[in-house]
Amino acid sequence: MGLLARLGRLFRRSEIEEDTELESMDRQEQDWREEESELTHHLGQIVDSTYEMEDLKREYELVTSYFSDIQKIEQMEPERLRTLEDDARKIMQLEESRQELQHTTKRISTEQYKFYMHLEREVPDAIRRLKELEEMRGKIKRDLEYLEGEKGSLRYEDEELQRRQGKLRTAAMVIGGLVVLTVIGFLVLTLQYDLEMTVAASCIAIGAIFIEFLLFLGHNRAGQERRLCIQKQNRAIQLQNKVKIKWLNNTNSLDFLYSRFEVNSRKELEYNWEQYRLTVEEEERYQRNTGDLRVYQDEMVTNLTQAGLADPEIWLKQVVALVDRREMVEVKHSLNVRRQRLRDQMKQNEENRQNSIVCVKSILTENPELKDQAREVLTSYHIAV
C-alpha cells in the first residue's frame, strides 16, 4: 500500500479528490481517471517484481554457491577430507558437552558462589576446626550427662544413708528403752519377791550393750559414707562447672564460625563447599571446552577456505553433514527443493512483470500524455523498460 500511495502522489491524484469530482466529470474524464489508476497499479507491480526478482536472484546464486561448496568438499584430497571430518566430530562432541554444561542444574546461587569465592582460602581450615569443635561438643555433652547422672546417683545414695542412720538411731533408742524397762522389771521382782536376777540381768545388759555397740558402729559407718558421698557430690559439682565453662567456650566458637560462613552445621558447610568446588570445576571445563571449540572451528574454517569454499563459516552449523553422508544427502535435497522453488518464483515473478509491462505499454499507447509521469516513476526506482 505504501508503494501505491507514493505512486498516487506522483500522479498528484487522491481517492478523495476522485470521489468528490466524479459528479462533475463527464464519461471521458472518468475513463481517463481509470486509466491513470490502472497505470499506477501496473507500475507498482513492475517495481515490486523488479526488486523481488533481484532478491530471488541473489538467493538463487547463494543456493548455487552452496552446491558448489558441497562439490568442492566432496572433491577434497582424502587426507584433507579426513582432517575435516575429524575436526567436525570434535566440534560435535565439544558442542554436545557444552550443551550439557549449559543445562546443568544450578548447584548454588550466584550470591553463594561469590560468597565462597571470597572465603575460598578459609573454608578448608574452617571445616577442620568445625569438625574438632563439634566432636568436642559431643564429648562435653556426654560428660555433662554423665556428671548429672553421677550427681543424681550420689544424692540418692546420700538419702539412703540418711534413712539408714535414722533407722539405726531409732533401733538404738528402742533397744535402750527396752533394756531400761527390763532392768526396772528385774529390780521390782528382786525387791518384791526376793529373787536372784543378777545373772539374767547381766546377760541381758551385756547383750544390749553389744547390740547398741553394733548399732553405733553401723551409724558411725553410715556417717562416714555420707561424708564421702558429700565430698563426691562436691567434686562432681566442681567438675560440672568446669565442663560448663568448656561448653560455653565451645558454643561461642561454633556460633562464630557458623555465623562467619552462614551455616548451621559442619555438614552444611561441607555440602556447600563441595557444590562450590563442583561449580568451579564445571566452569573450568566450560572455559576449556570453549577454547578447544574455537581452535577446532578455526582449523575447520581454514581448511575449507583453502579448499576454495565461498562461505566456509556456514558449515560450522552443518558439522553433522560433514561426518554423516546421509545428512549431506539431506542437505543436497533441501538445496534442490529450495532452488526449484526459487526457479518457480522467478518464473512467476517474471511473468507478472511482463504482463504489467504489456499493460503499461498499452495504457501509454492510448494515453501518451501519461508517458512522462510513468517514466518519472520508473526512473525514480532506477528501472528501465
CSV table of N, CA and C in Angstrom, one decimal, residues 142-220:
chain,number,residue,atom,x,y,z
A,142,ARG,N,28.4,-35.4,76.5
A,142,ARG,CA,28.4,-36.7,77.2
A,142,ARG,C,28.9,-36.6,78.7
A,143,ASP,N,30.0,-35.7,78.9
A,143,ASP,CA,30.5,-35.5,80.2
A,143,ASP,C,29.5,-34.9,81.1
A,144,LEU,N,28.7,-33.9,80.6
A,144,LEU,CA,27.7,-33.2,81.4
A,144,LEU,C,26.6,-34.2,81.8
A,145,GLU,N,26.2,-35.0,80.8
A,145,GLU,CA,25.2,-36.0,81.1
A,145,GLU,C,25.7,-37.0,82.1
A,146,TYR,N,26.9,-37.4,82.0
A,146,TYR,CA,27.5,-38.4,83.0
A,146,TYR,C,27.5,-37.7,84.4
A,147,LEU,N,28.0,-36.5,84.5
A,147,LEU,CA,28.1,-35.8,85.8
A,147,LEU,C,26.8,-35.6,86.4
A,148,GLU,N,25.8,-35.2,85.5
A,148,GLU,CA,24.4,-35.0,86.0
A,148,GLU,C,23.9,-36.3,86.6
A,149,GLY,N,24.2,-37.4,85.9
A,149,GLY,CA,23.7,-38.7,86.4
A,149,GLY,C,24.5,-39.1,87.6
A,150,GLU,N,25.7,-38.8,87.7
A,150,GLU,CA,26.5,-39.1,88.9
A,150,GLU,C,26.0,-38.3,90.1
A,151,LYS,N,25.7,-37.0,89.9
A,151,LYS,CA,25.1,-36.2,91.0
A,151,LYS,C,23.8,-36.8,91.5
A,152,GLY,N,22.9,-37.2,90.5
A,152,GLY,CA,21.7,-37.9,90.9
A,152,GLY,C,21.9,-39.1,91.7
A,153,SER,N,22.9,-39.9,91.3
A,153,SER,CA,23.1,-41.2,92.0
A,153,SER,C,23.7,-40.9,93.4
A,154,LEU,N,24.6,-39.9,93.5
A,154,LEU,CA,25.1,-39.6,94.8
A,154,LEU,C,24.0,-39.0,95.7
A,155,ARG,N,23.1,-38.2,95.2
A,155,ARG,CA,22.0,-37.7,96.0
A,155,ARG,C,21.2,-38.8,96.5
A,156,TYR,N,20.9,-39.8,95.6
A,156,TYR,CA,20.1,-41.0,96.0
A,156,TYR,C,20.8,-41.7,97.1
A,157,GLU,N,22.1,-41.9,96.9
A,157,GLU,CA,22.9,-42.7,97.9
A,157,GLU,C,22.9,-41.9,99.3
A,158,ASP,N,23.1,-40.6,99.2
A,158,ASP,CA,23.1,-39.8,100.5
A,158,ASP,C,21.7,-40.0,101.2
A,159,GLU,N,20.6,-39.9,100.4
A,159,GLU,CA,19.3,-40.1,101.0
A,159,GLU,C,19.2,-41.5,101.7
A,160,GLU,N,19.7,-42.5,101.0
A,160,GLU,CA,19.6,-43.8,101.5
A,160,GLU,C,20.4,-43.9,102.8
A,161,LEU,N,21.6,-43.3,102.9
A,161,LEU,CA,22.4,-43.3,104.1
A,161,LEU,C,21.8,-42.6,105.2
A,162,GLN,N,21.1,-41.5,104.9
A,162,GLN,CA,20.3,-40.7,105.9
A,162,GLN,C,19.2,-41.6,106.5
A,163,ARG,N,18.5,-42.3,105.6
A,163,ARG,CA,17.5,-43.2,106.1
A,163,ARG,C,18.1,-44.3,107.0
A,164,ARG,N,19.2,-44.8,106.5
A,164,ARG,CA,19.9,-45.9,107.3
A,164,ARG,C,20.2,-45.4,108.7
A,165,GLN,N,20.9,-44.2,108.8
A,165,GLN,CA,21.2,-43.6,110.1
A,165,GLN,C,20.0,-43.4,111.0
A,166,GLY,N,18.9,-43.0,110.3
A,166,GLY,CA,17.7,-42.8,111.1
A,166,GLY,C,17.2,-44.1,111.7
A,167,LYS,N,17.2,-45.1,110.8
A,167,LYS,CA,16.7,-46.4,111.3
A,167,LYS,C,17.6,-47.0,112.4
A,168,LEU,N,18.9,-46.8,112.3
A,168,LEU,CA,19.9,-47.3,113.3
A,168,LEU,C,19.6,-46.5,114.6
A,169,ARG,N,19.5,-45.2,114.5
A,169,ARG,CA,19.2,-44.4,115.7
A,169,ARG,C,17.9,-44.8,116.4
A,170,THR,N,16.9,-45.0,115.6
A,170,THR,CA,15.6,-45.4,116.2
A,170,THR,C,15.7,-46.8,116.8
A,171,ALA,N,16.5,-47.7,116.2
A,171,ALA,CA,16.7,-49.0,116.8
A,171,ALA,C,17.4,-48.9,118.1
A,172,ALA,N,18.5,-48.1,118.1
A,172,ALA,CA,19.2,-47.9,119.3
A,172,ALA,C,18.4,-47.4,120.5
A,173,MET,N,17.5,-46.4,120.1
A,173,MET,CA,16.6,-45.8,121.2
A,173,MET,C,15.6,-46.9,121.7
A,174,VAL,N,15.1,-47.7,120.8
A,174,VAL,CA,14.1,-48.7,121.1
A,174,VAL,C,14.8,-49.7,122.0
A,175,ILE,N,15.9,-50.2,121.6
A,175,ILE,CA,16.6,-51.2,122.4
A,175,ILE,C,17.0,-50.7,123.8
A,176,GLY,N,17.5,-49.4,123.8
A,176,GLY,CA,17.8,-48.8,125.1
A,176,GLY,C,16.6,-48.7,126.0
A,177,GLY,N,15.5,-48.3,125.4
A,177,GLY,CA,14.3,-48.2,126.2
A,177,GLY,C,13.9,-49.6,126.8
A,178,LEU,N,14.0,-50.6,125.9
A,178,LEU,CA,13.6,-52.0,126.3
A,178,LEU,C,14.5,-52.5,127.5
A,179,VAL,N,15.8,-52.1,127.3
A,179,VAL,CA,16.8,-52.5,128.4
A,179,VAL,C,16.4,-51.9,129.7
A,180,VAL,N,16.1,-50.6,129.6
A,180,VAL,CA,15.7,-49.9,130.9
A,180,VAL,C,14.5,-50.5,131.5
A,181,LEU,N,13.5,-50.8,130.7
A,181,LEU,CA,12.3,-51.4,131.2
A,181,LEU,C,12.6,-52.8,131.8
A,182,THR,N,13.5,-53.5,131.1
A,182,THR,CA,13.8,-54.8,131.6
A,182,THR,C,14.5,-54.7,133.0
A,183,VAL,N,15.5,-53.8,133.1
A,183,VAL,CA,16.2,-53.6,134.4
A,183,VAL,C,15.3,-53.3,135.5
A,184,ILE,N,14.3,-52.3,135.2
A,184,ILE,CA,13.3,-51.9,136.2
A,184,ILE,C,12.5,-53.1,136.6
A,185,GLY,N,12.1,-53.9,135.6
A,185,GLY,CA,11.3,-55.1,135.9
A,185,GLY,C,12.1,-56.1,136.8
A,186,PHE,N,13.4,-56.3,136.5
A,186,PHE,CA,14.2,-57.2,137.3
A,186,PHE,C,14.3,-56.6,138.7
A,187,LEU,N,14.5,-55.3,138.9
A,187,LEU,CA,14.6,-54.7,140.2
A,187,LEU,C,13.3,-54.9,141.0
A,188,VAL,N,12.2,-54.7,140.3
A,188,VAL,CA,10.9,-54.9,141.0
A,188,VAL,C,10.7,-56.4,141.5
A,189,LEU,N,11.1,-57.3,140.7
A,189,LEU,CA,11.0,-58.7,141.0
A,189,LEU,C,11.9,-59.1,142.2
A,190,THR,N,13.1,-58.5,142.1
A,190,THR,CA,14.1,-58.8,143.1
A,190,THR,C,13.7,-58.2,144.5
A,191,LEU,N,13.2,-57.0,144.5
A,191,LEU,CA,12.8,-56.4,145.7
A,191,LEU,C,11.5,-56.9,146.2
A,192,GLN,N,10.5,-57.2,145.3
A,192,GLN,CA,9.2,-57.7,145.7
A,192,GLN,C,9.2,-59.1,146.1
A,193,TYR,N,9.9,-60.0,145.4
A,193,TYR,CA,9.8,-61.4,145.6
A,193,TYR,C,11.1,-62.0,146.1
A,194,ASP,N,12.1,-61.1,146.2
A,194,ASP,CA,13.4,-61.6,146.7
A,194,ASP,C,14.0,-62.7,145.8
A,195,LEU,N,13.9,-62.4,144.5
A,195,LEU,CA,14.5,-63.4,143.6
A,195,LEU,C,15.9,-63.0,143.2
A,196,GLU,N,16.7,-64.0,142.8
A,196,GLU,CA,18.0,-63.7,142.4
A,196,GLU,C,18.0,-63.5,140.9
A,197,MET,N,18.2,-62.3,140.4
A,197,MET,CA,18.1,-62.0,138.9
A,197,MET,C,19.4,-61.4,138.4
A,198,THR,N,20.4,-61.5,139.2
A,198,THR,CA,21.7,-60.8,138.8
A,198,THR,C,22.3,-61.4,137.5
A,199,VAL,N,22.3,-62.7,137.4
A,199,VAL,CA,22.9,-63.4,136.2
A,199,VAL,C,22.1,-63.0,135.0
A,200,ALA,N,20.7,-63.1,135.0
A,200,ALA,CA,19.9,-62.8,133.9
A,200,ALA,C,20.0,-61.4,133.5
A,201,ALA,N,20.0,-60.5,134.5
A,201,ALA,CA,20.2,-59.1,134.2
A,201,ALA,C,21.5,-58.8,133.5
A,202,SER,N,22.5,-59.4,134.1
A,202,SER,CA,23.9,-59.2,133.5
A,202,SER,C,23.9,-59.7,132.0
A,203,CYS,N,23.3,-60.8,131.8
A,203,CYS,CA,23.3,-61.3,130.4
A,203,CYS,C,22.6,-60.4,129.4
A,204,ILE,N,21.4,-59.9,130.0
A,204,ILE,CA,20.6,-59.0,129.1
A,204,ILE,C,21.4,-57.7,128.9
A,205,ALA,N,22.0,-57.2,129.9
A,205,ALA,CA,22.7,-56.0,129.8
A,205,ALA,C,23.9,-56.1,128.8
A,206,ILE,N,24.6,-57.3,129.0
A,206,ILE,CA,25.7,-57.5,128.1
A,206,ILE,C,25.2,-57.6,126.6
A,207,GLY,N,24.1,-58.3,126.4
A,207,GLY,CA,23.6,-58.4,125.0
A,207,GLY,C,23.1,-57.1,124.5
A,208,ALA,N,22.5,-56.3,125.4
A,208,ALA,CA,22.0,-55.0,124.9
A,208,ALA,C,23.2,-54.1,124.6
A,209,ILE,N,24.2,-54.1,125.4
A,209,ILE,CA,25.4,-53.3,125.2
A,209,ILE,C,26.0,-53.7,123.8
A,210,PHE,N,26.1,-55.0,123.6
A,210,PHE,CA,26.7,-55.5,122.3
A,210,PHE,C,25.9,-55.0,121.1
A,211,ILE,N,24.6,-55.1,121.3
A,211,ILE,CA,23.7,-54.7,120.1
A,211,ILE,C,23.8,-53.2,119.9
A,212,GLU,N,23.8,-52.5,121.1
A,212,GLU,CA,24.0,-51.0,120.9
A,212,GLU,C,25.3,-50.6,120.3
A,213,PHE,N,26.3,-51.4,120.6
A,213,PHE,CA,27.7,-51.2,120.1
A,213,PHE,C,27.6,-51.4,118.6
A,214,LEU,N,27.0,-52.5,118.2
A,214,LEU,CA,26.9,-52.8,116.7
A,214,LEU,C,26.1,-51.7,116.0
A,215,LEU,N,25.0,-51.2,116.7
A,215,LEU,CA,24.2,-50.1,116.1
A,215,LEU,C,25.0,-48.8,116.0
A,216,PHE,N,25.8,-48.6,117.0
A,216,PHE,CA,26.7,-47.4,117.0
A,216,PHE,C,27.7,-47.5,115.8
A,217,LEU,N,28.3,-48.7,115.7
A,217,LEU,CA,29.3,-48.9,114.6
A,217,LEU,C,28.6,-48.6,113.2
A,218,GLY,N,27.3,-49.2,113.1
A,218,GLY,CA,26.6,-49.0,111.8
A,218,GLY,C,26.3,-47.5,111.6
A,219,HIS,N,25.9,-46.9,112.6
A,219,HIS,CA,25.5,-45.4,112.5
A,219,HIS,C,26.8,-44.6,112.1
A,220,ASN,N,27.9,-44.9,112.8
A,220,ASN,CA,29.1,-44.2,112.5
A,220,ASN,C,29.6,-44.5,111.1
